[in-house]
XYZ file of C-alpha atoms in Angstrom:
51
model
C -7.355 128.005 -61.005
C -7.373 131.712 -61.705
C -9.474 133.026 -64.572
C -7.765 133.505 -67.979
C -7.513 137.324 -67.685
C -5.511 136.923 -64.457
C -3.127 134.419 -66.096
C -2.386 137.015 -68.766
C -1.542 139.711 -66.203
C 0.074 137.716 -63.414
C 3.764 138.148 -62.830
C 3.772 136.145 -59.599
C 1.224 133.431 -58.794
C 1.499 131.198 -55.752
C -0.575 128.730 -53.720
C -0.458 128.926 -49.921
C -0.670 125.377 -48.573
C 1.047 125.525 -45.188
C -2.254 124.910 -43.375
C -2.433 121.469 -44.972
C -0.852 118.441 -43.291
C 1.314 116.563 -45.803
C 4.604 115.994 -43.993
C 6.505 114.504 -46.943
C 5.452 117.096 -49.537
C 4.538 120.393 -47.826
C 6.225 122.299 -45.006
C 3.282 123.142 -42.734
C 2.874 125.958 -40.214
C 4.414 125.082 -36.828
C 0.914 124.868 -35.327
C -0.163 122.146 -37.790
C 1.055 119.069 -35.954
C -1.493 116.378 -36.851
C -4.490 115.565 -39.003
C -6.696 116.835 -36.152
C -5.556 120.460 -36.376
C -4.964 120.769 -40.100
C -6.984 122.694 -42.637
C -7.443 119.630 -44.807
C -8.861 121.332 -47.872
C -8.040 124.994 -47.304
C -5.454 126.605 -49.517
C -5.254 130.051 -51.013
C -4.071 131.317 -54.362
C -2.600 134.803 -54.482
C -1.255 136.757 -57.408
C 0.567 139.999 -58.087
C -0.836 141.365 -61.362
C 1.118 143.702 -63.594
C 0.096 147.334 -63.011
């Protein structure tokens, strides 16, 4: 979760989860083909704050 000051300024907030293997809920990168080559707990949050 981003800190409260970022919530107040964010105009676009997104979580990058394509490295995770969850075939029925997330569209993974093409290279993530099994539980052996997934990033099981690695996601990233990125935000575009207002200037």
